[in-house]
């Protein structure tokens, strides 16, 4: 396992399932879906095309703090429409740099116009930890001659 693997490798390992919501849905529906799926962000799609992303952070900063109602506010009113995305060929390092530079935790993966998946900062950290554990085990086996 390469610590700087590609997003394609991560998606094949974790799965490429994505959850999305319409821009016309209410923020309450979006938050309910995130809670039901135990996820922190949803892709916002229209006609199977990515038009934005909504996260728990968007909810707290653009609804709760502003005193709006999640039951009457539409997703399109608070979504992040300038969505930075990656392709399956991007590396873990590429994605970590983007997430750090732009201060977000979820990154849609597009293959052309097709949504190929989404990766979170947690997915990337888990990949690196697993790769490091694998490398340590291989080194221990090499040094001691005894499989770990």
Short mmCIF file of N, CA and C in Angstrom, two decimals, residues 33-40:
data_model
loop_
_atom_site.label_atom_id
_atom_site.label_comp_id
_atom_site.label_asym_id
_atom_site.label_seq_id
_atom_site.Cartn_x
_atom_site.Cartn_y
_atom_site.Cartn_z
N UNK A 33 -30.58 13.76 6.30
CA UNK A 33 -29.91 12.74 5.50
C UNK A 33 -28.48 12.52 5.99
N UNK A 34 -27.79 13.61 6.31
CA UNK A 34 -26.42 13.48 6.82
C UNK A 34 -26.42 12.68 8.13
N UNK A 35 -27.38 12.96 8.99
CA UNK A 35 -27.47 12.24 10.26
C UNK A 35 -27.78 10.76 10.01
N UNK A 36 -28.74 10.49 9.12
CA UNK A 36 -29.13 9.10 8.82
C UNK A 36 -27.97 8.30 8.22
N UNK A 37 -27.16 8.94 7.40
CA UNK A 37 -26.06 8.26 6.70
C UNK A 37 -24.74 8.37 7.46
N UNK A 38 -24.74 9.12 8.57
CA UNK A 38 -23.55 9.34 9.38
C UNK A 38 -22.41 9.94 8.55
N UNK A 39 -22.74 10.99 7.81
CA UNK A 39 -21.76 11.68 6.97
C UNK A 39 -21.78 13.17 7.29
N UNK A 40 -20.73 13.87 6.89
CA UNK A 40 -20.62 15.28 7.21
C UNK A 40 -20.90 16.24 6.07
#
